[in-house]
mmCIF file of C-alpha atoms and ligand atoms in Angstrom:
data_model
loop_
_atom_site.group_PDB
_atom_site.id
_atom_site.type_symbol
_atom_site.label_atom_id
_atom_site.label_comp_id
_atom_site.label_asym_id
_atom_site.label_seq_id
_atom_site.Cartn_x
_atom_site.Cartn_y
_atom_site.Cartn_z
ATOM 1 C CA UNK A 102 129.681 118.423 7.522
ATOM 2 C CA UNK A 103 127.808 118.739 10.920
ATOM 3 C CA UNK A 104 129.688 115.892 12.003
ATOM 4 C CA UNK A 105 133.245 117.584 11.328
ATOM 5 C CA UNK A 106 131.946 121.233 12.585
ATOM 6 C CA UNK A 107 130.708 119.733 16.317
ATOM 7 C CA UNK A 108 134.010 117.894 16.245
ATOM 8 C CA UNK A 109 135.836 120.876 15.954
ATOM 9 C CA UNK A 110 133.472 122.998 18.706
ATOM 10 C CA UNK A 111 134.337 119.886 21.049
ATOM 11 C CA UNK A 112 138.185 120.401 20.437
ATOM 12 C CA UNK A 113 137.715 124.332 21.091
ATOM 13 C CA UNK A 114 135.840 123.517 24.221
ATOM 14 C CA UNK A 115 138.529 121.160 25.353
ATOM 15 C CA UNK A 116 141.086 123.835 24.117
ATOM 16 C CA UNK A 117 139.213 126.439 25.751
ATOM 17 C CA UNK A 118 138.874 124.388 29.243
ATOM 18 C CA UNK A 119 142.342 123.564 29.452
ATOM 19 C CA UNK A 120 143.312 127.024 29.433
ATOM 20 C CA UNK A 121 141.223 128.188 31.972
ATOM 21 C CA UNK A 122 142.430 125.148 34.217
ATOM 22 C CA UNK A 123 146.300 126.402 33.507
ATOM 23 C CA UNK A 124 145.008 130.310 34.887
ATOM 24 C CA UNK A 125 143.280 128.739 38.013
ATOM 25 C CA UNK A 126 146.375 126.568 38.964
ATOM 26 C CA UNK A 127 148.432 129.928 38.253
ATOM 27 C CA UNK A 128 146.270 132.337 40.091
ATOM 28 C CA UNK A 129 145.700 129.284 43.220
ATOM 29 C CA UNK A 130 149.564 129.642 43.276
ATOM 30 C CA UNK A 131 150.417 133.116 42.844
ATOM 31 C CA UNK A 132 147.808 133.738 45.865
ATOM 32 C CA UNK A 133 148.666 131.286 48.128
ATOM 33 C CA UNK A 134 152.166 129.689 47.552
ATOM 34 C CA UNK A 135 154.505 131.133 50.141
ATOM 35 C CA UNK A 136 158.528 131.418 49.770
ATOM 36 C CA UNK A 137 160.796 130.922 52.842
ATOM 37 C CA UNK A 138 161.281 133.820 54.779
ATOM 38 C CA UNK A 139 163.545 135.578 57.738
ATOM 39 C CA UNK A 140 163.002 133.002 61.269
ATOM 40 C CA UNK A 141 163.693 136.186 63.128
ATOM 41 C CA UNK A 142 160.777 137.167 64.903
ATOM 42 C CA UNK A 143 159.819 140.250 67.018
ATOM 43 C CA UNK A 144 158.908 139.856 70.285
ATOM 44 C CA UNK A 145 157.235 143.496 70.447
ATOM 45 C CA UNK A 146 153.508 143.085 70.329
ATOM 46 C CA UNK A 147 152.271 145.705 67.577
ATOM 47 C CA UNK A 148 149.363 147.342 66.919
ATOM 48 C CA UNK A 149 147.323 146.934 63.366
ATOM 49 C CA UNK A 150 148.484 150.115 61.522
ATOM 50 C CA UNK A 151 144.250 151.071 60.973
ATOM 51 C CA UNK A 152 141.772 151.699 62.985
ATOM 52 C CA UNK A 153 140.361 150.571 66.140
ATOM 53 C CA UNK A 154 137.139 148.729 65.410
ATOM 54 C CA UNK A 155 137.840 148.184 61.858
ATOM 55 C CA UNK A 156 139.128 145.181 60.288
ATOM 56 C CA UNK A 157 140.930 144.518 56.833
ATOM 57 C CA UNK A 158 142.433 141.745 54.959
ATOM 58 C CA UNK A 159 145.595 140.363 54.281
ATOM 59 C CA UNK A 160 146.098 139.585 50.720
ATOM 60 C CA UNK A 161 149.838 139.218 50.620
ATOM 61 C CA UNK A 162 151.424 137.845 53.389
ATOM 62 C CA UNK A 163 155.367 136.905 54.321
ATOM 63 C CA UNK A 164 156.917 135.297 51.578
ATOM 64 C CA UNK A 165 153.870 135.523 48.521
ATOM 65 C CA UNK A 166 155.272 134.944 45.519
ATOM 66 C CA UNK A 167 153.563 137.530 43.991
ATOM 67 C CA UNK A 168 155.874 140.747 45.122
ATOM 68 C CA UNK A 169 157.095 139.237 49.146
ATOM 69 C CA UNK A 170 159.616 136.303 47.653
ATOM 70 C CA UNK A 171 161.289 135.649 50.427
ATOM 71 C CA UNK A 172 160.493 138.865 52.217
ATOM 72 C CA UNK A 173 158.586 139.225 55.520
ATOM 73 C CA UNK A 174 156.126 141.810 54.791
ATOM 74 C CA UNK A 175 152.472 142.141 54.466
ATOM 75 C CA UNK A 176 149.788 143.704 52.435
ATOM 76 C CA UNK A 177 146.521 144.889 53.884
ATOM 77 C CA UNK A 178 143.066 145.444 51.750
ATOM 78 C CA UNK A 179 142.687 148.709 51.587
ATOM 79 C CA UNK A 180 140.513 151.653 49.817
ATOM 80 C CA UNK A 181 142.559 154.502 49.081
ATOM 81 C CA UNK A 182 142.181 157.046 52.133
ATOM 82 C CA UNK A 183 142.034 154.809 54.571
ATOM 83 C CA UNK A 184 143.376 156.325 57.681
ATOM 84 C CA UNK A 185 147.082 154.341 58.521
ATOM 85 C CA UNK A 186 147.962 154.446 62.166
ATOM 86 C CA UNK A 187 151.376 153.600 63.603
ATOM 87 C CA UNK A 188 152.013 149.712 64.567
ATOM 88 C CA UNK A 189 154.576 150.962 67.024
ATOM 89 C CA UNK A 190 156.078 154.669 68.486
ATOM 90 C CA UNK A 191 159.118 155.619 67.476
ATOM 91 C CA UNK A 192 160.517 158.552 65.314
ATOM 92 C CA UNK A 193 160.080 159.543 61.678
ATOM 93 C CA UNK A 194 162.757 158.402 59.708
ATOM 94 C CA UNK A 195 161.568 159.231 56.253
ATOM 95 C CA UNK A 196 158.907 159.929 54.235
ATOM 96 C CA UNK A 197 157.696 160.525 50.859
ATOM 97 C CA UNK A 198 153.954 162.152 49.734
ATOM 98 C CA UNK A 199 154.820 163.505 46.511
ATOM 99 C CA UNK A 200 153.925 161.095 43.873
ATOM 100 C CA UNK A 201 150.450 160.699 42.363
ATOM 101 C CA UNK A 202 151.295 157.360 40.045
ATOM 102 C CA UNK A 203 150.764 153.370 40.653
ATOM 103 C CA UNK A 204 150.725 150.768 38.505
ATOM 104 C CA UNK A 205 151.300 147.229 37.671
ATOM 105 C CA UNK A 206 155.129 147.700 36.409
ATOM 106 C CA UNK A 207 158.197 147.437 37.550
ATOM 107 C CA UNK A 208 158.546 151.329 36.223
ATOM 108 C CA UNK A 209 155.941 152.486 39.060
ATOM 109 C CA UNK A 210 158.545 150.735 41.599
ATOM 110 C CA UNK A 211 160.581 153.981 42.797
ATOM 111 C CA UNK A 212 156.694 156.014 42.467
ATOM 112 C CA UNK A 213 155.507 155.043 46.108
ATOM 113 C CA UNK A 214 154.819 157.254 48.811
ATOM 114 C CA UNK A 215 155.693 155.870 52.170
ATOM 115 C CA UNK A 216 156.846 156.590 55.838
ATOM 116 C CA UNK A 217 159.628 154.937 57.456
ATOM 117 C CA UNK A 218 159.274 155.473 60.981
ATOM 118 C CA UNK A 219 162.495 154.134 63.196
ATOM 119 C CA UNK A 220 161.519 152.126 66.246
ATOM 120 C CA UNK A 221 163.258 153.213 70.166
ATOM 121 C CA UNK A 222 165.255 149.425 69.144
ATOM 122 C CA UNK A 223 166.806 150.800 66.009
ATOM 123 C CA UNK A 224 164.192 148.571 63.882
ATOM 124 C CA UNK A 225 162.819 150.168 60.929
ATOM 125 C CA UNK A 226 158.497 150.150 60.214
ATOM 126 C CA UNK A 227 157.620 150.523 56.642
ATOM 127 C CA UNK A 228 154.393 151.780 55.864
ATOM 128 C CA UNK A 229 154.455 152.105 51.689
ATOM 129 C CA UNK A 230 151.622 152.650 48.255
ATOM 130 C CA UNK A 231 150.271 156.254 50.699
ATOM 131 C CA UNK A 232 148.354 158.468 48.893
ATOM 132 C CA UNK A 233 149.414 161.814 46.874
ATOM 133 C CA UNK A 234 149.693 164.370 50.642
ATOM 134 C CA UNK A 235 148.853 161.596 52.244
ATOM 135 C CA UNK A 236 151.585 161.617 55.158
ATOM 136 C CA UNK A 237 150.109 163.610 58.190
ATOM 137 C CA UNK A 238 153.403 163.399 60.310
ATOM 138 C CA UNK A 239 156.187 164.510 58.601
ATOM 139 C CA UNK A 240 158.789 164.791 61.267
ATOM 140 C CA UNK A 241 159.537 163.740 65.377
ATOM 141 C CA UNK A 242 157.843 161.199 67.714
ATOM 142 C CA UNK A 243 154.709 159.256 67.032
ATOM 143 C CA UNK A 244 153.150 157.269 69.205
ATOM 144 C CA UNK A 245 152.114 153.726 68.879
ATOM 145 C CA UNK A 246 148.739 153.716 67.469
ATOM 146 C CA UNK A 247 148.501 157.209 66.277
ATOM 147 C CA UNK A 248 147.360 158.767 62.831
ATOM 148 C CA UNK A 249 150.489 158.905 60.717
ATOM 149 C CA UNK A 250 148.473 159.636 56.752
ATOM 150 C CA UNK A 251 146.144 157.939 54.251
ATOM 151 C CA UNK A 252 146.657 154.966 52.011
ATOM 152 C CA UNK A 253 146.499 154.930 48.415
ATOM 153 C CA UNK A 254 148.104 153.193 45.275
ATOM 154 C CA UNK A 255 150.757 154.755 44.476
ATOM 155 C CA UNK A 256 154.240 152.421 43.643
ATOM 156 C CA UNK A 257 154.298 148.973 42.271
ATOM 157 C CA UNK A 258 150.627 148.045 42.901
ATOM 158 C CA UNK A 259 147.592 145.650 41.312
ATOM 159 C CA UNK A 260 145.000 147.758 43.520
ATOM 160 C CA UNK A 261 144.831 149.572 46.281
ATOM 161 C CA UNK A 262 146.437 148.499 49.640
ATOM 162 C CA UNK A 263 148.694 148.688 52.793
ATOM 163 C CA UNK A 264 152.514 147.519 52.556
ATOM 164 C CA UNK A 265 153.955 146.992 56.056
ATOM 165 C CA UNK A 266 156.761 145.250 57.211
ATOM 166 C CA UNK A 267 159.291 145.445 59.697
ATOM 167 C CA UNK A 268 163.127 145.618 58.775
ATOM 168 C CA UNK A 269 166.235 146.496 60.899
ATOM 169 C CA UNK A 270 168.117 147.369 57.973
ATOM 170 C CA UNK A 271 166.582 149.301 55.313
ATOM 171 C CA UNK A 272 168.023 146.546 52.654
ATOM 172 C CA UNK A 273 165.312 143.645 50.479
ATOM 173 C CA UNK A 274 167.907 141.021 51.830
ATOM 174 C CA UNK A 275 165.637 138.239 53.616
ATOM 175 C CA UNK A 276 167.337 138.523 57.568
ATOM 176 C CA UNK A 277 166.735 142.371 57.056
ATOM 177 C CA UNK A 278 162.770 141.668 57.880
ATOM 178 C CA UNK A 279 161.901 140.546 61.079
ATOM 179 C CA UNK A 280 158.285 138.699 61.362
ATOM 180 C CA UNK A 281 156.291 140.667 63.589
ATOM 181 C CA UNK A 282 152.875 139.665 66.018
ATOM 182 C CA UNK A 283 149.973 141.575 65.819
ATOM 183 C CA UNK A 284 147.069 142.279 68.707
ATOM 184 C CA UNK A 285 144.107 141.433 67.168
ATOM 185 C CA UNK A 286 140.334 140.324 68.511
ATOM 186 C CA UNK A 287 141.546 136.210 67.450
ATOM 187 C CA UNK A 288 144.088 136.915 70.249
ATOM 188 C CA UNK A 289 148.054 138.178 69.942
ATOM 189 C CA UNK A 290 149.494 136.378 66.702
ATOM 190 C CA UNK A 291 151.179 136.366 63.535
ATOM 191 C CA UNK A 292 148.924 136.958 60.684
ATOM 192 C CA UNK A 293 147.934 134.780 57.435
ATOM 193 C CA UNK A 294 147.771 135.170 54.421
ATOM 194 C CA UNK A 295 143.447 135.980 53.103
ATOM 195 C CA UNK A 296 142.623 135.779 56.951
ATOM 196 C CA UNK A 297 141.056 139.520 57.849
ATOM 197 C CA UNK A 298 141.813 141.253 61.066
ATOM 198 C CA UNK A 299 139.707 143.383 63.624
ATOM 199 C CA UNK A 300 142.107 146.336 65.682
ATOM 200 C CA UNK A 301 140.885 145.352 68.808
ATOM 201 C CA UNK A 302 140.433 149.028 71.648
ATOM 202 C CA UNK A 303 143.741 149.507 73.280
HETATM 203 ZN ZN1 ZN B 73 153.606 144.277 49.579
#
């Protein structure tokens, strides 16, 4: 009787371990696999859109399968609040601040508020998941590295965190992204995927 119950814990164990293997290999590949993506790159060197002196990770980069397949964009670690600052100058080209609701389904998709702000070379920056009045410019210039609002969770989102990407047309096709270079204290480069990044002064 002993015999046949240990047998049986042994096959739960093994059961049980197998499982958890499966979600590691899952979670190892949702995390770090990485789709193809747009070759076009940006020559423009642009500024980390937080602020000087602090540093944040990237937990989605270009091409995660988790929301970027096949799109150049990246997501930033961030607390809801956190001060956003613009990566480059240009003018506002659209904004939303209105919504106060996130979540993990495709129904919170069209709930984000973001700013779109259109670049002197017709390129689009997307800044998107802001907080509920969380866009401080709301029309006009901004200048590269200034205050533009406060991120939040609002959209499609697991947790809190910074969407940007880059885009000359305002479309999810993969050649609508452009990959864009970053100044950072490692040095002037394109940034990974879990690697965190300093805004170095200007
Ligand atoms: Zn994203």
């Amino acid at each position: 009787m002993q015999y046949r119950q240990s047998k049986k814990f042994i096959k739960i164990i093994k059961w049980f371990t197998g499982l958890l293997v499966l979600l590691l290999i899952s979670l190892f590949v949702l995390l770090y696999y990485e789709t193809a993506v747009t070759d076009k790159a940006d020559s423009y060197v642009y500024a980390l859109p937080y602020a000087t002196g602090t540093s944040h990770q990237v937990v989605q980069g270009y091409g995660g399968l988790f929301s970027h397949r096949h799109i150049a964009a990246l997501d930033f670690e961030m607390p809801e609040g956190t001060p956003v600052y613009a990566a480059r100058g240009g003018t506002i080209y659209s904004y939303r601040d209105n919504s106060d609701e996130g979540g993990l389904t495709g129904s919170y998709k069209n709930k984000a508020n973001y700013i779109i702000i259109r670049h002197d070379d017709g390129s689009f920056g997307c800044y998107w998941h802001l907080q509920k009045n969380g866009v401080l410019v709301r029309k006009g210039r901004v200048d590269k590295g200034q205050r533009i609002g406060f991120s939040g969770a609002t959209g499609q989102v697991v947790r809190p965190h910074l969407h940007f990407s880059v885009k000359t047309k305002l479309t999810y096709d993969k050649d609508s992204f452009v990959q864009t270079k970053f100044n950072t204290t490692k040095g002037i480069c394109i940034l990974k995927n879990r690697s965190s990044y300093e805004r170095p002064a200007d």
